[in-house]
CSV table of C-alpha atoms in Angstrom, one decimal:
chain,number,residue,atom,x,y,z
A,202,UNK,CA,0.0,0.0,0.0
A,203,UNK,CA,1.4,3.4,-1.0
A,204,UNK,CA,1.8,6.1,1.6
A,205,UNK,CA,0.9,9.7,1.1
A,206,UNK,CA,4.7,10.4,0.8
A,207,UNK,CA,5.0,7.7,-2.0
A,208,UNK,CA,2.0,9.3,-3.8
A,209,UNK,CA,3.7,12.7,-3.6
A,210,UNK,CA,6.9,11.3,-5.0
A,211,UNK,CA,4.9,9.6,-7.8
A,212,UNK,CA,3.1,12.8,-8.6
A,213,UNK,CA,6.3,14.4,-9.8
A,214,UNK,CA,5.8,17.5,-7.6
A,215,UNK,CA,8.9,19.1,-6.2
A,216,UNK,CA,9.5,19.2,-2.5
A,217,UNK,CA,10.2,22.4,-0.6
A,218,UNK,CA,13.8,21.4,-0.4
A,219,UNK,CA,14.0,20.7,-4.1
A,220,UNK,CA,12.5,24.1,-4.9
A,221,UNK,CA,14.2,26.2,-2.3
A,222,UNK,CA,17.3,24.2,-1.5
A,223,UNK,CA,18.4,22.0,1.4
A,224,UNK,CA,18.5,24.9,3.8
A,225,UNK,CA,14.8,25.7,3.4
A,226,UNK,CA,13.2,26.2,6.7
A,227,UNK,CA,16.4,26.7,8.5
A,228,UNK,CA,15.9,30.4,8.5
A,229,UNK,CA,13.1,32.9,8.0
A,230,UNK,CA,12.9,34.1,4.4
A,231,UNK,CA,11.0,37.2,3.6
A,232,UNK,CA,8.7,36.4,0.7
A,233,UNK,CA,6.2,39.2,1.6
A,234,UNK,CA,7.0,41.3,-1.4
A,235,UNK,CA,6.3,38.5,-3.8
A,236,UNK,CA,3.3,37.1,-2.0
A,237,UNK,CA,1.7,40.4,-1.0
A,238,UNK,CA,0.4,41.1,-4.4
A,239,UNK,CA,-1.0,37.6,-4.9
A,240,UNK,CA,-2.6,37.8,-1.4
A,241,UNK,CA,-4.3,41.0,-2.3
A,242,UNK,CA,-5.6,39.5,-5.6
A,243,UNK,CA,-6.9,36.3,-3.9
A,244,UNK,CA,-8.4,38.2,-1.0
A,245,UNK,CA,-10.2,40.7,-3.3
A,246,UNK,CA,-11.6,37.8,-5.4
A,247,UNK,CA,-13.0,36.1,-2.3
A,248,UNK,CA,-14.8,39.3,-1.2
A,249,UNK,CA,-16.0,39.9,-4.7
A,250,UNK,CA,-17.3,36.3,-5.1
A,251,UNK,CA,-19.1,36.6,-1.7
A,252,UNK,CA,-20.8,39.7,-2.8
A,253,UNK,CA,-21.6,38.3,-6.2
A,254,UNK,CA,-23.1,35.2,-4.7
A,255,UNK,CA,-25.4,37.3,-2.5
A,256,UNK,CA,-26.7,39.2,-5.5
A,257,UNK,CA,-28.9,42.2,-5.3
A,258,UNK,CA,-31.0,43.1,-2.2
A,259,UNK,CA,-34.1,40.8,-2.4
A,260,UNK,CA,-37.5,42.4,-2.4
A,261,UNK,CA,-39.1,41.6,0.9
A,262,UNK,CA,-42.5,43.3,0.5
A,263,UNK,CA,-44.4,40.4,1.9
A,264,UNK,CA,-42.4,40.0,5.1
A,265,UNK,CA,-42.9,41.7,8.5
A,266,UNK,CA,-40.3,44.0,10.0
A,267,UNK,CA,-38.7,41.2,12.1
A,268,UNK,CA,-38.3,38.9,9.2
A,269,UNK,CA,-36.8,41.7,7.0
A,270,UNK,CA,-34.3,42.5,9.8
A,271,UNK,CA,-33.4,38.8,10.0
A,272,UNK,CA,-32.8,38.5,6.3
A,273,UNK,CA,-30.8,41.6,6.3
A,274,UNK,CA,-28.8,40.3,9.3
A,275,UNK,CA,-28.0,37.1,7.5
A,276,UNK,CA,-26.8,38.9,4.4
A,277,UNK,CA,-24.6,41.1,6.6
A,278,UNK,CA,-23.2,38.0,8.3
A,279,UNK,CA,-22.3,36.4,4.9
A,280,UNK,CA,-20.6,39.7,3.8
A,281,UNK,CA,-18.7,39.8,7.1
A,282,UNK,CA,-17.4,36.2,6.5
A,283,UNK,CA,-16.1,37.4,3.1
A,284,UNK,CA,-14.4,40.3,4.7
A,285,UNK,CA,-13.0,38.1,7.5
A,286,UNK,CA,-11.6,35.8,4.9
A,287,UNK,CA,-10.0,38.7,3.0
A,288,UNK,CA,-8.5,40.1,6.2
A,289,UNK,CA,-7.2,36.8,7.3
A,290,UNK,CA,-5.4,36.1,4.0
A,291,UNK,CA,-3.8,39.6,3.8
A,292,UNK,CA,-2.8,39.4,7.5
A,293,UNK,CA,-1.3,36.0,7.4
A,294,UNK,CA,0.4,36.1,4.0
A,295,UNK,CA,1.8,39.6,4.5
A,296,UNK,CA,2.3,39.4,8.2
A,297,UNK,CA,3.9,36.1,8.7
A,298,UNK,CA,5.0,34.2,5.6
A,299,UNK,CA,6.4,31.4,7.6
A,300,UNK,CA,2.9,30.4,9.0
A,301,UNK,CA,1.9,27.0,8.0
A,302,UNK,CA,-1.4,26.1,6.3
A,303,UNK,CA,-3.1,25.2,9.6
A,304,UNK,CA,-2.4,28.7,11.0
A,305,UNK,CA,-3.9,30.1,7.8
A,306,UNK,CA,-7.0,28.0,8.1
A,307,UNK,CA,-7.3,28.8,11.8
A,308,UNK,CA,-7.1,32.5,11.0
A,309,UNK,CA,-10.2,32.4,8.9
A,310,UNK,CA,-12.3,32.0,12.0
A,311,UNK,CA,-15.3,31.0,9.8
A,312,UNK,CA,-16.9,29.0,12.6
A,313,UNK,CA,-17.4,31.9,14.8
A,314,UNK,CA,-20.2,34.5,14.9
A,315,UNK,CA,-23.0,32.3,13.6
A,316,UNK,CA,-24.0,30.7,16.9
A,317,UNK,CA,-26.6,33.2,17.7
A,318,UNK,CA,-28.3,33.2,14.3
A,319,UNK,CA,-28.6,36.4,12.4
A,320,UNK,CA,-26.3,39.3,13.1
A,321,UNK,CA,-28.3,42.1,14.6
A,322,UNK,CA,-28.1,45.5,12.9
A,323,UNK,CA,-26.9,48.0,15.4
A,324,UNK,CA,-27.2,51.8,14.9
A,325,UNK,CA,-24.4,54.2,15.7
A,326,UNK,CA,-25.9,55.3,19.0
A,327,UNK,CA,-26.5,51.8,20.2
A,328,UNK,CA,-23.0,50.8,19.1
A,329,UNK,CA,-21.7,53.7,21.2
A,330,UNK,CA,-23.6,52.3,24.3
A,331,UNK,CA,-22.2,48.8,23.6
A,332,UNK,CA,-18.7,50.0,23.2
A,333,UNK,CA,-18.8,52.0,26.4
A,334,UNK,CA,-20.3,49.2,28.4
A,335,UNK,CA,-17.8,46.7,26.9
A,336,UNK,CA,-14.9,48.9,27.9
A,337,UNK,CA,-16.1,49.1,31.5
A,338,UNK,CA,-16.5,45.3,31.5
A,339,UNK,CA,-13.0,45.2,30.3
A,340,UNK,CA,-12.0,47.0,33.4
A,341,UNK,CA,-13.8,44.5,35.6
A,342,UNK,CA,-12.1,41.6,33.8
A,343,UNK,CA,-8.7,43.2,34.2
A,344,UNK,CA,-9.3,43.3,37.9
A,345,UNK,CA,-10.4,39.7,37.9
A,346,UNK,CA,-7.3,38.6,35.9
A,347,UNK,CA,-4.9,40.7,38.0
A,348,UNK,CA,-6.4,39.4,41.3
A,349,UNK,CA,-6.0,35.9,40.1
A,350,UNK,CA,-2.4,36.4,38.9
A,351,UNK,CA,-1.6,38.1,42.2
A,352,UNK,CA,-3.0,35.2,44.2
A,353,UNK,CA,-1.1,32.6,42.2
A,354,UNK,CA,2.1,34.7,42.5
A,355,UNK,CA,1.8,35.0,46.3
A,356,UNK,CA,1.1,31.3,46.6
A,357,UNK,CA,4.2,30.6,44.6
A,358,UNK,CA,6.2,32.8,47.0
A,359,UNK,CA,7.3,35.2,44.3
A,360,UNK,CA,8.4,38.6,45.3
A,361,UNK,CA,6.9,40.6,42.5
A,362,UNK,CA,7.1,44.1,41.5
A,363,UNK,CA,3.4,44.6,40.6
A,364,UNK,CA,2.8,42.9,37.3
A,365,UNK,CA,4.6,45.5,35.1
A,366,UNK,CA,4.5,43.5,31.9
A,367,UNK,CA,1.3,41.5,31.9
A,368,UNK,CA,-0.8,44.2,33.6
A,369,UNK,CA,0.2,46.7,31.1
A,370,UNK,CA,-0.6,44.3,28.3
A,371,UNK,CA,-3.9,43.5,29.8
A,372,UNK,CA,-4.7,47.2,30.4
A,373,UNK,CA,-4.1,48.0,26.8
A,374,UNK,CA,-6.2,45.1,25.7
A,375,UNK,CA,-9.1,46.4,27.7
A,376,UNK,CA,-8.9,49.8,26.2
A,377,UNK,CA,-11.1,48.7,23.3
A,378,UNK,CA,-8.7,48.4,20.4
A,379,UNK,CA,-6.3,45.6,19.5
A,380,UNK,CA,-2.6,46.1,19.6
A,381,UNK,CA,-2.6,46.8,15.9
A,382,UNK,CA,-5.2,49.5,16.4
A,383,UNK,CA,-8.4,47.7,15.2
A,384,UNK,CA,-11.6,48.0,17.1
A,385,UNK,CA,-12.2,45.0,19.3
A,386,UNK,CA,-15.3,42.8,19.8
A,387,UNK,CA,-16.1,41.7,23.3
A,388,UNK,CA,-14.7,38.2,22.6
A,389,UNK,CA,-11.5,39.7,21.4
A,390,UNK,CA,-11.3,41.7,24.6
A,391,UNK,CA,-11.4,38.5,26.6
A,392,UNK,CA,-8.7,36.9,24.5
A,393,UNK,CA,-6.4,39.9,24.5
A,394,UNK,CA,-6.7,40.3,28.2
A,395,UNK,CA,-5.9,36.6,28.6
A,396,UNK,CA,-2.7,37.0,26.7
A,397,UNK,CA,-1.5,39.1,29.6
A,398,UNK,CA,-2.1,36.0,31.8
A,399,UNK,CA,-0.1,34.0,29.2
A,400,UNK,CA,2.8,36.5,29.5
A,401,UNK,CA,2.5,36.2,33.3
A,402,UNK,CA,2.9,32.4,33.0
A,403,UNK,CA,6.1,33.0,31.0
A,404,UNK,CA,7.5,34.9,33.9
A,405,UNK,CA,7.3,31.8,36.0
A,406,UNK,CA,10.0,30.3,33.8
A,407,UNK,CA,12.2,33.3,33.8
A,408,UNK,CA,11.5,34.2,30.2
A,409,UNK,CA,9.7,37.4,30.9
A,410,UNK,CA,11.2,39.3,28.2
A,411,UNK,CA,9.7,37.9,25.1
A,412,UNK,CA,12.0,39.7,22.7
A,413,UNK,CA,11.5,37.0,20.0
A,414,UNK,CA,7.9,37.7,19.9
A,415,UNK,CA,6.9,34.3,18.4
A,416,UNK,CA,7.3,32.8,21.8
A,417,UNK,CA,3.7,33.3,22.6
A,418,UNK,CA,2.2,32.2,19.2
A,419,UNK,CA,0.4,28.9,19.6
A,420,UNK,CA,1.2,28.7,23.3
A,421,UNK,CA,-1.0,31.2,25.1
A,422,UNK,CA,-4.0,28.9,25.6
A,423,UNK,CA,-1.9,26.3,27.3
A,424,UNK,CA,-0.1,28.9,29.3
A,425,UNK,CA,-3.3,30.3,30.6
A,426,UNK,CA,-4.5,26.8,31.4
A,427,UNK,CA,-1.2,26.2,33.3
A,428,UNK,CA,-1.9,29.2,35.5
A,429,UNK,CA,-5.2,27.7,36.4
A,430,UNK,CA,-3.6,24.4,37.1
A,431,UNK,CA,-1.1,26.0,39.5
A,432,UNK,CA,-4.0,27.7,41.3
A,433,UNK,CA,-5.9,24.4,41.5
A,434,UNK,CA,-2.8,22.6,42.8
A,435,UNK,CA,-2.8,24.9,45.8
A,436,UNK,CA,-6.3,23.8,46.8
A,437,UNK,CA,-7.2,27.2,48.2
A,438,UNK,CA,-8.0,29.0,45.0
A,439,UNK,CA,-10.7,27.0,43.4
A,440,UNK,CA,-12.5,30.0,42.0
A,441,UNK,CA,-9.3,31.5,40.5
A,442,UNK,CA,-8.4,28.1,39.1
A,443,UNK,CA,-11.8,27.7,37.4
A,444,UNK,CA,-11.7,31.2,36.0
A,445,UNK,CA,-8.4,30.6,34.3
A,446,UNK,CA,-9.5,27.2,33.1
A,447,UNK,CA,-12.7,28.6,31.7
A,448,UNK,CA,-10.7,31.4,30.0
A,449,UNK,CA,-8.4,28.7,28.4
A,450,UNK,CA,-11.5,26.9,27.2
A,451,UNK,CA,-12.8,30.1,25.7
A,452,UNK,CA,-9.5,30.5,23.9
A,453,UNK,CA,-9.5,27.0,22.7
A,454,UNK,CA,-13.0,27.5,21.1
A,455,UNK,CA,-11.7,30.6,19.3
A,456,UNK,CA,-8.4,29.6,17.7
A,457,UNK,CA,-8.6,32.2,15.0
A,458,UNK,CA,-9.2,35.0,17.4
A,459,UNK,CA,-6.4,33.8,19.6
A,460,UNK,CA,-4.0,33.4,16.7
A,461,UNK,CA,-4.7,36.9,15.4
A,462,UNK,CA,-4.2,38.3,18.9
A,463,UNK,CA,-1.0,36.4,19.4
A,464,UNK,CA,0.3,37.4,16.0
A,465,UNK,CA,-0.5,41.1,16.6
A,466,UNK,CA,1.1,41.1,20.0
A,467,UNK,CA,4.2,39.2,18.7
A,468,UNK,CA,4.6,41.8,16.0
A,469,UNK,CA,4.5,44.5,18.5
A,470,UNK,CA,7.0,42.8,20.7
A,471,UNK,CA,9.3,42.1,17.8
A,472,UNK,CA,9.2,45.7,16.7
A,473,UNK,CA,10.3,46.7,20.2
A,474,UNK,CA,7.2,48.8,20.9
A,475,UNK,CA,6.5,46.7,24.0
A,476,UNK,CA,8.9,45.1,26.4
A,477,UNK,CA,7.9,42.7,29.1
A,478,UNK,CA,10.8,42.4,31.6
A,479,UNK,CA,11.5,39.6,34.0
A,480,UNK,CA,10.4,41.6,37.0
A,481,UNK,CA,10.9,38.6,39.2
A,482,UNK,CA,14.7,38.8,39.0
A,483,UNK,CA,15.1,42.1,37.2
A,484,UNK,CA,17.2,40.4,34.6
A,485,UNK,CA,16.9,40.0,30.8
A,486,UNK,CA,16.2,36.6,29.5
A,487,UNK,CA,14.7,35.5,26.2
A,488,UNK,CA,13.0,32.6,24.6
A,489,UNK,CA,16.3,32.0,22.8
A,490,UNK,CA,18.2,31.8,26.0
A,491,UNK,CA,15.8,29.4,27.8
A,492,UNK,CA,13.7,27.7,25.2
A,493,UNK,CA,13.4,24.4,27.1
A,494,UNK,CA,11.9,26.1,30.2
A,495,UNK,CA,9.3,27.8,28.0
A,496,UNK,CA,8.4,24.6,26.2
A,497,UNK,CA,8.1,22.8,29.6
A,498,UNK,CA,5.8,25.4,30.9
A,499,UNK,CA,3.6,25.3,27.8
A,500,UNK,CA,3.5,21.5,27.5
B,150,UNK,CA,-28.2,39.2,41.0
B,151,UNK,CA,-28.6,35.4,40.6
B,152,UNK,CA,-27.4,33.5,37.6
B,153,UNK,CA,-30.8,33.1,36.0
B,154,UNK,CA,-31.4,36.8,36.1
B,155,UNK,CA,-27.9,37.3,34.6
B,156,UNK,CA,-28.8,34.9,31.8
B,157,UNK,CA,-32.0,36.6,31.0
B,158,UNK,CA,-30.4,40.0,30.8
B,159,UNK,CA,-27.6,38.6,28.6
B,160,UNK,CA,-30.1,37.0,26.3
B,161,UNK,CA,-31.8,40.4,25.8
B,162,UNK,CA,-28.5,42.2,25.3
B,163,UNK,CA,-27.5,39.7,22.6
B,164,UNK,CA,-30.8,40.3,20.8
B,165,UNK,CA,-30.0,44.0,20.9
B,166,UNK,CA,-26.6,43.4,19.2
B,167,UNK,CA,-24.2,42.6,22.0
B,168,UNK,CA,-21.3,40.2,21.6
B,169,UNK,CA,-22.6,36.7,22.4
B,170,UNK,CA,-19.2,35.1,22.9
B,171,UNK,CA,-18.1,37.6,25.5
B,172,UNK,CA,-21.4,37.6,27.4
B,173,UNK,CA,-21.6,33.8,27.5
B,174,UNK,CA,-18.0,33.8,28.9
B,175,UNK,CA,-19.2,36.1,31.7
B,176,UNK,CA,-22.0,33.6,32.5
B,177,UNK,CA,-19.4,30.8,32.6
B,178,UNK,CA,-17.2,32.5,35.2
B,179,UNK,CA,-20.0,34.3,37.1
B,180,UNK,CA,-20.1,31.8,40.0
B,181,UNK,CA,-16.4,32.2,40.6
B,182,UNK,CA,-16.3,36.0,40.7
B,183,UNK,CA,-15.8,37.9,43.9
B,184,UNK,CA,-19.0,39.7,45.2
B,185,UNK,CA,-17.6,43.1,44.1
B,186,UNK,CA,-17.0,41.9,40.6
B,187,UNK,CA,-20.5,40.3,40.5
B,188,UNK,CA,-22.0,43.6,41.6
B,189,UNK,CA,-20.0,45.6,39.1
B,190,UNK,CA,-21.0,43.3,36.3
B,191,UNK,CA,-24.6,43.4,37.2
B,192,UNK,CA,-24.7,47.2,37.3
B,193,UNK,CA,-22.9,47.3,34.0
B,194,UNK,CA,-25.3,44.9,32.2
B,195,UNK,CA,-28.4,46.3,33.7
B,196,UNK,CA,-27.4,49.9,32.7
B,197,UNK,CA,-26.5,48.8,29.2
B,198,UNK,CA,-29.8,47.0,28.7
B,199,UNK,CA,-31.8,50.0,30.0
B,200,UNK,CA,-29.9,52.3,27.5
B,201,UNK,CA,-30.3,50.0,24.6
B,202,UNK,CA,-34.0,49.4,25.2
B,203,UNK,CA,-34.6,53.2,25.5
B,204,UNK,CA,-32.8,53.7,22.2
B,205,UNK,CA,-34.9,51.0,20.6
B,206,UNK,CA,-38.2,52.6,21.9
B,207,UNK,CA,-37.1,56.0,20.7
B,208,UNK,CA,-36.3,54.7,17.2
């Protein structure tokens, strides 16, 4: 019986090594200039196809107001999916050309947003109310996360300067815009705040300064879960443990949202706009210097 | 505010356009919140619902 590898060989297709040479993958290669144009073309086509498939606004003369709103909401939801696909392609291809196919697929996030049925049309005044209330809830959540982190830190006997890195990250996340300046949904606010908890978990292993940036990508959900596990192990922080466990579950259900947040934060860290220091020891350590400890923590 | 009241308010907010993912998350962690956080959340959600319903009526 032939294996997928055999079938690939029989197909005559070239491997990555054959195309790019034996050193392929050994270092990051910047293909963004070549791929950027193609990404734009594909992304535009997806959005165009989505809008074409929807066609003109249907005549809804026979329907009541509620039904008309529902149909309108469904059309908007489909349009939003097209826009999400477009945004995901451009972001992933241009932003991180070393991402593998799974990351790209996860970034589409197509499974989200449809759970509640039709998307509700929200007027500008109502949106203002929603944004304002959401920002205040962000403040509440920030307090919940910080309280939990503080309890875990104290239980671990860490002599901490108050959460300089994670708290700042979480505070920024709660402000209502993502690290790359986009308006956040409520779900994104939870995820971005949780990344502060992920950074806090990194501090346990002495890798507080995440100068490499990519250290958090693909790991934050497990890191948040690990903080919950540490709290659970103490036996005196059941509530804190469950909150972090629930937060990790939320993140696991929204891989695209998490990936986008991790990527945006990593970019920011890589560009040096944000530095999280190892406040536990006041020293500078990186993922490069202690990769094993980081992997152990996230495992 | 007990959890059933919280759920009712959240259901109404979602119908008015709020983010379902976020609000369901709050339901999930509600029992583990400190009393102060519960009270702050309740005030926040009730206030938002009142404002959104007023806007809907005015429209």
